[in-house]
mmCIF file of C-alpha atoms in Angstrom:
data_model
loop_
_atom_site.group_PDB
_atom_site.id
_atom_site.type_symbol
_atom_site.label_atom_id
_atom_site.label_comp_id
_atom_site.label_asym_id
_atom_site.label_seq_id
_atom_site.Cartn_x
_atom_site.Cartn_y
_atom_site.Cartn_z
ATOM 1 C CA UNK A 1301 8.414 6.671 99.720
ATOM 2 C CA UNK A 1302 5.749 6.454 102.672
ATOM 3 C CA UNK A 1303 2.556 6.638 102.691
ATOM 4 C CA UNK A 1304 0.797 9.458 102.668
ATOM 5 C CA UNK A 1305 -1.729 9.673 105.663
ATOM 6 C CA UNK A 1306 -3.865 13.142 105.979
ATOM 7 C CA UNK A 1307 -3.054 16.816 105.073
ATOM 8 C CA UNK A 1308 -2.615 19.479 107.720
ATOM 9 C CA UNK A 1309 -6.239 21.498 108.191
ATOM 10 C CA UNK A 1310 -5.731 25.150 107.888
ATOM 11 C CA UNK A 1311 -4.061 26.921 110.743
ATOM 12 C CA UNK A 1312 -5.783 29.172 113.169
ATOM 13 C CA UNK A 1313 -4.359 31.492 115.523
ATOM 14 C CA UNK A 1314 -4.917 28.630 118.488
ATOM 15 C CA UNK A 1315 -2.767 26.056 116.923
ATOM 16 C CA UNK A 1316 0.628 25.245 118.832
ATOM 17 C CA UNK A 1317 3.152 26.808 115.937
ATOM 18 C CA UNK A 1318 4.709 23.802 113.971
ATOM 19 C CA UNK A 1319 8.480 23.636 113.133
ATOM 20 C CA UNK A 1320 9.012 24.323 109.475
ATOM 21 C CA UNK A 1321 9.666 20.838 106.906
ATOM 22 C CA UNK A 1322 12.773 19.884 106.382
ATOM 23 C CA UNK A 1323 14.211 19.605 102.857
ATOM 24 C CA UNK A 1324 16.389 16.354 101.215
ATOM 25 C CA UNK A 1325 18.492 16.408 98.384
ATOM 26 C CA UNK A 1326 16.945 13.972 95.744
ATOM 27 C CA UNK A 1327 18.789 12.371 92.460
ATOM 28 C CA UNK A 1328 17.977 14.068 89.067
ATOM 29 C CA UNK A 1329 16.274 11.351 87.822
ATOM 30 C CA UNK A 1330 13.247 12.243 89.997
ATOM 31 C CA UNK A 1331 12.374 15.269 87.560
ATOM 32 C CA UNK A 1332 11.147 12.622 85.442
ATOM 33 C CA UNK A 1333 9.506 10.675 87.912
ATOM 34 C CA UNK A 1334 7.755 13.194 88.877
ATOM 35 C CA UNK A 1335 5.968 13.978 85.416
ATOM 36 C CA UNK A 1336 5.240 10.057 85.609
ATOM 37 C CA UNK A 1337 3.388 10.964 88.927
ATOM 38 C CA UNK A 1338 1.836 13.439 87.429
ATOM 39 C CA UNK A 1339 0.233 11.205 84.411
ATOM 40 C CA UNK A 1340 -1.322 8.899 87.065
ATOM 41 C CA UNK A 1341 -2.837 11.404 88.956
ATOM 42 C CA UNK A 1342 -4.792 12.456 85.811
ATOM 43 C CA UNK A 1343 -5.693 9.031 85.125
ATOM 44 C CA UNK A 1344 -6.813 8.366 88.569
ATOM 45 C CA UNK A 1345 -9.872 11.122 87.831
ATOM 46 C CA UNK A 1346 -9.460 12.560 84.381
ATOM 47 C CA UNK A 1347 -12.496 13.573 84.129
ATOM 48 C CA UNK A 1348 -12.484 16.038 87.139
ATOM 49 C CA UNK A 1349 -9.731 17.185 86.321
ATOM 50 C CA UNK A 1350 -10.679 18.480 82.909
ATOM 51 C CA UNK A 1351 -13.544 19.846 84.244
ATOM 52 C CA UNK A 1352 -10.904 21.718 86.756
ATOM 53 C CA UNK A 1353 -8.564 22.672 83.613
ATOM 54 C CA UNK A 1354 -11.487 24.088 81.284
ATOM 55 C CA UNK A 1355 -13.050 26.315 84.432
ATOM 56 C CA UNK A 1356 -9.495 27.464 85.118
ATOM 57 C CA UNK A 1357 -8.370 28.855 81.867
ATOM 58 C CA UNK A 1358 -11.553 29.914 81.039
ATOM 59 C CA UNK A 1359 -11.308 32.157 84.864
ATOM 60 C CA UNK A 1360 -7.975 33.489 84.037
ATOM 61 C CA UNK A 1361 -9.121 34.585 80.828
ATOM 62 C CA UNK A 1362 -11.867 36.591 81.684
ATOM 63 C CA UNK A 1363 -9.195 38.261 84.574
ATOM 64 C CA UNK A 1364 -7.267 39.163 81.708
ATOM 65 C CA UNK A 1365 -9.958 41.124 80.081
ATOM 66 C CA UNK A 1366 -10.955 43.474 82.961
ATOM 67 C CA UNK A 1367 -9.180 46.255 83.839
ATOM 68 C CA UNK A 1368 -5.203 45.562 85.010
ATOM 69 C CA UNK A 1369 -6.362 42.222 84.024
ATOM 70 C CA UNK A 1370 -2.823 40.867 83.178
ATOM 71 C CA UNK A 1371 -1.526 42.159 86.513
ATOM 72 C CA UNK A 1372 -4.397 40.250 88.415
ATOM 73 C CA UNK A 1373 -4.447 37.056 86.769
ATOM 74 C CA UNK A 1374 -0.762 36.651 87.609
ATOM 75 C CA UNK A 1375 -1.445 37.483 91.358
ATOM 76 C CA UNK A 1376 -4.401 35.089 91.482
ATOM 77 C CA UNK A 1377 -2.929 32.452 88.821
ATOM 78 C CA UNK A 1378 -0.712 30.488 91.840
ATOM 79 C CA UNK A 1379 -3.550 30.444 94.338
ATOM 80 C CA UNK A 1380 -6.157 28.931 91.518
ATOM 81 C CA UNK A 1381 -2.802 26.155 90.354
ATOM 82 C CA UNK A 1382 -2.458 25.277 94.366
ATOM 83 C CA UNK A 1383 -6.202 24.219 94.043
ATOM 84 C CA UNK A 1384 -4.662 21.634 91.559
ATOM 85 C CA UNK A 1385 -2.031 20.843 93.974
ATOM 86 C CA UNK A 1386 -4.799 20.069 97.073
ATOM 87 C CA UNK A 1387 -6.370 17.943 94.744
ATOM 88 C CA UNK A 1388 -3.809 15.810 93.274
ATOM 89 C CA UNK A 1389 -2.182 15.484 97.319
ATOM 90 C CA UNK A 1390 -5.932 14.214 98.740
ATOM 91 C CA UNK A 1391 -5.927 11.832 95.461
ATOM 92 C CA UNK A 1392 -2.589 10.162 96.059
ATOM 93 C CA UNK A 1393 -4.332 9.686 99.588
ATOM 94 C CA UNK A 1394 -6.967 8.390 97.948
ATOM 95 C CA UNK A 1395 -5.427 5.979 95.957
ATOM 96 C CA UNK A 1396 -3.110 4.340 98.851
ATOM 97 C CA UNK A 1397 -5.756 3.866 100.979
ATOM 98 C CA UNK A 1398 -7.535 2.162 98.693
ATOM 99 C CA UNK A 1399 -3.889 0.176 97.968
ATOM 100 C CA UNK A 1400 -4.132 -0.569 101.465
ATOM 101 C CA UNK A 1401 -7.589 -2.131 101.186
ATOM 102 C CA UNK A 1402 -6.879 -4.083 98.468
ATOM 103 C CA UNK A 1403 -5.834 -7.261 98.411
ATOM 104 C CA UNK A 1404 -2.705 -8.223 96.891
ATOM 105 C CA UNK A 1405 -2.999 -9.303 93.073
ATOM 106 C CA UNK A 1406 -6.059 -7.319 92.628
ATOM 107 C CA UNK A 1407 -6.908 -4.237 90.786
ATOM 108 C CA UNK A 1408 -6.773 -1.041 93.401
ATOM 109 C CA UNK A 1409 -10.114 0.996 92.563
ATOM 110 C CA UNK A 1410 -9.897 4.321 94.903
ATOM 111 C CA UNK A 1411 -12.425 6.138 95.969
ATOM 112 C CA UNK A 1412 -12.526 9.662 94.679
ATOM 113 C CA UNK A 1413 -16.221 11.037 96.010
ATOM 114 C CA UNK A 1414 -15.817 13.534 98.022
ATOM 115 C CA UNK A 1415 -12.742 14.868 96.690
ATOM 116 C CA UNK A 1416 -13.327 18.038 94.961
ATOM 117 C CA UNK A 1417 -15.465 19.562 97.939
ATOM 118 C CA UNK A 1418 -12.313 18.219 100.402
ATOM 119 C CA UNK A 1419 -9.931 20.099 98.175
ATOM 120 C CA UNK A 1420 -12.468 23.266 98.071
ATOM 121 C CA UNK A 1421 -12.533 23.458 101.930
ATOM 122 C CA UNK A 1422 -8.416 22.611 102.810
ATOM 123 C CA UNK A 1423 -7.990 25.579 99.881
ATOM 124 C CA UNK A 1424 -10.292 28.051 101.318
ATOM 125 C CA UNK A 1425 -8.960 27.757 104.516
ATOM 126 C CA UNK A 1426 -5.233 28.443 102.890
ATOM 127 C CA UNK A 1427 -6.828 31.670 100.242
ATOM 128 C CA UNK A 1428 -5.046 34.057 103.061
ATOM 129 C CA UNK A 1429 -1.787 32.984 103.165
ATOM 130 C CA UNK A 1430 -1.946 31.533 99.079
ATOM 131 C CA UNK A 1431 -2.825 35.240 98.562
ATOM 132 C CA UNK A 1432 -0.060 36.856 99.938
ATOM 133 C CA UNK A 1433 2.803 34.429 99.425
ATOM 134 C CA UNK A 1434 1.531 34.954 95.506
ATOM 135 C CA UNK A 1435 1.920 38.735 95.874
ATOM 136 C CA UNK A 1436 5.318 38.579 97.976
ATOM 137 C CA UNK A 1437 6.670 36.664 94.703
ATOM 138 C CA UNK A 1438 5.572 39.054 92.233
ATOM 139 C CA UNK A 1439 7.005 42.001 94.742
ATOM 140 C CA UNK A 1440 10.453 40.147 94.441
ATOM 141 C CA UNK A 1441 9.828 39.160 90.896
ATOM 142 C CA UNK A 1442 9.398 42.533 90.102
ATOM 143 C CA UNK A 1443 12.574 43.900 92.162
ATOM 144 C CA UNK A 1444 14.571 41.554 90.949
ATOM 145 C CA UNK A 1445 13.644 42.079 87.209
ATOM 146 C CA UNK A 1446 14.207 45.338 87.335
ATOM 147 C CA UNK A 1447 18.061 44.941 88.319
ATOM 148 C CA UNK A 1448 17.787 42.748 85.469
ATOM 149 C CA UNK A 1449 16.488 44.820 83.167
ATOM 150 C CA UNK A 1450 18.952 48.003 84.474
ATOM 151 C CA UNK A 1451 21.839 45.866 84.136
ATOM 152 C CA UNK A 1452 20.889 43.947 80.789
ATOM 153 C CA UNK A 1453 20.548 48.015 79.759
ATOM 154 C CA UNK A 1454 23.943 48.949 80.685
ATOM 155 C CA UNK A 1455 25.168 45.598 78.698
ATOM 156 C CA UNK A 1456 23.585 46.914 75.694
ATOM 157 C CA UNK A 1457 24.432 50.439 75.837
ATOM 158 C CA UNK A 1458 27.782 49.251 76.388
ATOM 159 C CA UNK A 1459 27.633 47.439 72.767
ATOM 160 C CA UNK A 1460 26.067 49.886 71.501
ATOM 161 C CA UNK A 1461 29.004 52.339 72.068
ATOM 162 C CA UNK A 1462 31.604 49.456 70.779
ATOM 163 C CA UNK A 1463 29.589 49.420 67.797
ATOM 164 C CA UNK A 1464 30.194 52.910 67.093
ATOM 165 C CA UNK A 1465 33.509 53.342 67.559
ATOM 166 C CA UNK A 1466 34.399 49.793 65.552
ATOM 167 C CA UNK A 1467 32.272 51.523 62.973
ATOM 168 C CA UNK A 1468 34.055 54.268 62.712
ATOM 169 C CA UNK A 1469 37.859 52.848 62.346
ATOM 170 C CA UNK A 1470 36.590 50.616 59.831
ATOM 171 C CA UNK A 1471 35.644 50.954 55.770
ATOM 172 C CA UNK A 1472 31.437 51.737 55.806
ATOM 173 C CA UNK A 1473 30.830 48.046 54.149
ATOM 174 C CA UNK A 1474 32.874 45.871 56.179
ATOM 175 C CA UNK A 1475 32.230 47.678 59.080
ATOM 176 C CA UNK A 1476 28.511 48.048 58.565
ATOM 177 C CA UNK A 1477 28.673 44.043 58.167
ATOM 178 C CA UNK A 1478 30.892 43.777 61.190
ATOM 179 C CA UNK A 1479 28.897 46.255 63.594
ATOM 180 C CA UNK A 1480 25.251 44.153 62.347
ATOM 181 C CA UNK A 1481 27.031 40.750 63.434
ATOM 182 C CA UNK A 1482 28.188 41.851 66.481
ATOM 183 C CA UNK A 1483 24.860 43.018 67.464
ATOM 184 C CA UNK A 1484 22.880 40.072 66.678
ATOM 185 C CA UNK A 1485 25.227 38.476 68.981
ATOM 186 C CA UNK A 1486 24.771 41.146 71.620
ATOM 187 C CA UNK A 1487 20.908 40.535 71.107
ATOM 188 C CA UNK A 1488 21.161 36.576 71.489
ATOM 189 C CA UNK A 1489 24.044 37.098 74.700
ATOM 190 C CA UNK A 1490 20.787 39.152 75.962
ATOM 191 C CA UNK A 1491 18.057 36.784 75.542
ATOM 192 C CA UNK A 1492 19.744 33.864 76.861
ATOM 193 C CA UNK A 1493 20.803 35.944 80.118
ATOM 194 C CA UNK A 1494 16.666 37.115 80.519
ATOM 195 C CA UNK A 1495 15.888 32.978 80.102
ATOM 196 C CA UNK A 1496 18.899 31.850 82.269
ATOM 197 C CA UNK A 1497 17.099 34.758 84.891
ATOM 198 C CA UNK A 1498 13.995 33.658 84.177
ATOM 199 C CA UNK A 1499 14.926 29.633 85.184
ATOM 200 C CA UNK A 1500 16.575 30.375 88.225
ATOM 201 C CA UNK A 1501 13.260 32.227 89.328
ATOM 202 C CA UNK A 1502 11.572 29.544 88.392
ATOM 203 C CA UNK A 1503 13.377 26.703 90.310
ATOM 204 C CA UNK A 1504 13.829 29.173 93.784
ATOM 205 C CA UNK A 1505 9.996 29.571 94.263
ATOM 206 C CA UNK A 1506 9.544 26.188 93.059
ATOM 207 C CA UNK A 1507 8.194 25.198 96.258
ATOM 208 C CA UNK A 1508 6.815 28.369 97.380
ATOM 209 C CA UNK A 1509 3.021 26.755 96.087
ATOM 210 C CA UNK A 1510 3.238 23.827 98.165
ATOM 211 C CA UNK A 1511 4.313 24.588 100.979
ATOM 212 C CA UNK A 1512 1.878 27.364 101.260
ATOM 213 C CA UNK A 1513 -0.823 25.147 100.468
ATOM 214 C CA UNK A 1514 -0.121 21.632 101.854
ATOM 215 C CA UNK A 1515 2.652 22.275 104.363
ATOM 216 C CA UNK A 1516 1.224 25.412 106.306
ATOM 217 C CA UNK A 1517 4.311 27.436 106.310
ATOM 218 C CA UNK A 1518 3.822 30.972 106.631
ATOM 219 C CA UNK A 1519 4.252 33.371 102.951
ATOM 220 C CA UNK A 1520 7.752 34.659 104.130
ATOM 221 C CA UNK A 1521 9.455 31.612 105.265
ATOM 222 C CA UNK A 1522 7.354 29.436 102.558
ATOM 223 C CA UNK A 1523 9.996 32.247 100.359
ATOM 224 C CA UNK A 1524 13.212 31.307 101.741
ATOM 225 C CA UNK A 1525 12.491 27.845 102.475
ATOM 226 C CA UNK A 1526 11.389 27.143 98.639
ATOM 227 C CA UNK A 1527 14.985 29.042 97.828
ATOM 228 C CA UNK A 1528 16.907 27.044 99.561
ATOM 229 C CA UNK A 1529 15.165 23.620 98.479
ATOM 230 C CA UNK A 1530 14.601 24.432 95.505
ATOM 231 C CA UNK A 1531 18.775 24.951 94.280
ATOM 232 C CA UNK A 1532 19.374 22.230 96.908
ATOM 233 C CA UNK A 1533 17.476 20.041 94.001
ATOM 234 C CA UNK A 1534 18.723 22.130 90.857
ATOM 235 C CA UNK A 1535 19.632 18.731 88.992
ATOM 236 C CA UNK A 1536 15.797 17.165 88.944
ATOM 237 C CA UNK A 1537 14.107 20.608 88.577
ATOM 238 C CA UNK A 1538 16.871 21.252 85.388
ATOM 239 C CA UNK A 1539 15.623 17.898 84.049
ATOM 240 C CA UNK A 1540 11.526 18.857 84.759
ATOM 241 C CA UNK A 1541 11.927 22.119 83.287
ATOM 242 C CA UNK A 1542 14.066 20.362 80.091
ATOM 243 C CA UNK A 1543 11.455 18.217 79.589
ATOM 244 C CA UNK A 1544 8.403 20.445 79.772
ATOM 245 C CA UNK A 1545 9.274 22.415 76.776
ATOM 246 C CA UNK A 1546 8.656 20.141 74.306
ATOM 247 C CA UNK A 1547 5.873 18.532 76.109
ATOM 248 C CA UNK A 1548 4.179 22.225 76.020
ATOM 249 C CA UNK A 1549 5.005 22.559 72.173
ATOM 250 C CA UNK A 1550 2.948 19.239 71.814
ATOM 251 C CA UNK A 1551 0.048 20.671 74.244
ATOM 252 C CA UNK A 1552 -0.522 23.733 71.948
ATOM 253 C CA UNK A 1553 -0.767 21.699 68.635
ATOM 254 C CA UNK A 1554 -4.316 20.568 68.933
ATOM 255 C CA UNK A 1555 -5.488 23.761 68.810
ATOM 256 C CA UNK A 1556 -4.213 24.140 72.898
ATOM 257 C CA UNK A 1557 -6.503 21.435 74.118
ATOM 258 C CA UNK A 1558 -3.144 19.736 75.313
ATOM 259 C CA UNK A 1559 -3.393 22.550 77.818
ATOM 260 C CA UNK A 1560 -6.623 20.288 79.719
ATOM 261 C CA UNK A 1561 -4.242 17.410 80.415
ATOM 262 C CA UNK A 1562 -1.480 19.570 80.683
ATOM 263 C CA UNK A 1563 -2.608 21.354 83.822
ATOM 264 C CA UNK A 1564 -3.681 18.262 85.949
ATOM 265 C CA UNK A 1565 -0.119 16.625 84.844
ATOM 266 C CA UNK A 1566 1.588 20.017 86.280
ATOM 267 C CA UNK A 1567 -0.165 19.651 89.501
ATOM 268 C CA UNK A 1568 0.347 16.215 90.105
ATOM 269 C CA UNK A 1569 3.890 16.545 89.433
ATOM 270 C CA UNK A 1570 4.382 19.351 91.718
ATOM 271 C CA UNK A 1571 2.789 17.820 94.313
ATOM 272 C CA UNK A 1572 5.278 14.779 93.843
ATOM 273 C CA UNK A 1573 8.164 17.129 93.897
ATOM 274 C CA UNK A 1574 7.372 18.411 97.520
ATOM 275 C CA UNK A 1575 6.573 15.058 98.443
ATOM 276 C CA UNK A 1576 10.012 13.904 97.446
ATOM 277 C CA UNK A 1577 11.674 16.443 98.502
ATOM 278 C CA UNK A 1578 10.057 17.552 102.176
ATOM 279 C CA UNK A 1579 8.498 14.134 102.347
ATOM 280 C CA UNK A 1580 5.448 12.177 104.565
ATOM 281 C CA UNK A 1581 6.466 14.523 107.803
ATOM 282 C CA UNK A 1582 5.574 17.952 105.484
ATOM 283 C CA UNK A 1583 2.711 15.937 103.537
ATOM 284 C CA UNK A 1584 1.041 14.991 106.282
#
């Protein structure tokens, strides 16, 4: 890939209106290049970063106590994780300039002063637009679960209805057994279809975050844009999301402190994942 050179200051209403990034099609393989990218952007500053993890969970959990608290901390949760995002892209651009600097053969030290209040200001000067791309996904989150949840209803009223009437043409014991067999089925044909729902939300505002944040798209076409993109790369996003599961199972042993590296390693990756896929010309 190239080389990362600057991030695009916030917009005001006297900048000439930029073209939108274009999107490439990358192999599958890159879902697990990009948690690698992830890891060394924690390493490159772990210990800002854990101070960035501990005061964002502790944040979201005192949203979730006030009143609506659950409501607002989802609305306000991918504003606070593109603050991660700023930080890992202006540490990448840290670390090849300092690549550049070096010479060959010798360890590359970068820099890092100076990034936290760099992130702070580029993230400000994105709240606006971070704000309402965030509630534009929970509007369409929210319509579209709803047809999920209406038609996942009819499904099961449906069953429910076979399960009667199978009941009642068959002996109480064998039907009884029958009808309980054929619900638990009904009941795991459910779940899968609310997590199969739940993924392909997932991977069609993958990008929504970044391109917000680093790529100065506006909230609506930030939306389609990350659609589009994001099942144009279905294959490394499948792999990602494979692999995070267990990797989160293994974050909440120690008691959840896994959730400290956890975060950084999230928003280093995604940051490689737009970089891949919308590349220097987006980045920059």
């Amino acid at each position: 890939m190239g080389r990362l050179h600057s991030l695009r200051p916030a917009m005001t209403s006297t900048d000439l209106i930029v073209p939108d990034p274009v999107f490439r099609r990358v192999p599958a393989a890159f879902g697990l290049r990009w948690w690698m990218a992830g890891w060394r952007s924690f390493m490159q500053a772990p210990l800002p970063w854990l101070g960035l993890a501990v005061a964002l969970l502790v944040l979201l959990w005192l949203l979730a106590e006030l009143p609506m608290g659950g409501l607002l901390s989802q609305w306000l949760s991918l504003p606070l994780l593109a603050f991660g995002v700023i930080f890992a892209a202006l540490l990448r651009k840290r670390a090849e300039q300092a690549r550049a600097m070096t010479p060959q053969g010798m360890p590359v030290e970068p820099q890092n002063e100076g990034t936290l209040s760099s992130t702070t200001q580029r993230w400000t000067g994105r709240i606006g637009p971070l704000l309402l791309v965030s509630l534009l996904v929970l509007a369409l989150g929210g319509v579209i679960g709803a047809v999920i949840v209406m038609g996942l209803g009819a499904m099961f009223g449906l069953g429910l209805a076979s399960f009667g009437a199978f009941a009642k043409v068959m002996t109480p014991g064998v039907g009884m057994a029958a009808g309980l067999g054929a619900l638990a089925g009904s009941l795991m044909t459910l779940l899968l279809l609310v997590l199969l729902a739940l993924y392909l939300f997932s991977v069609a505002f993958w990008f929504v975050n970044t391109l917000v944040a680093l790529g100065g798209v506006s909230p609506w076409n930030a939306v389609k844009l990350s659609v589009r993109a994001g099942f144009t790369n279905l294959a490394p996003i499948t792999l990602f999301t494979v692999l995070l599961l267990p990797i989160s199972i293994v974050a909440m042993l120690p008691f959840g402190l896994g959730l400290l590296v956890l975060f950084p390693v999230l928003s280093g990756a995604s940051f490689a994942s737009y970089h891949d896929v919308f590349g220097d010309e987006a980045a920059a």
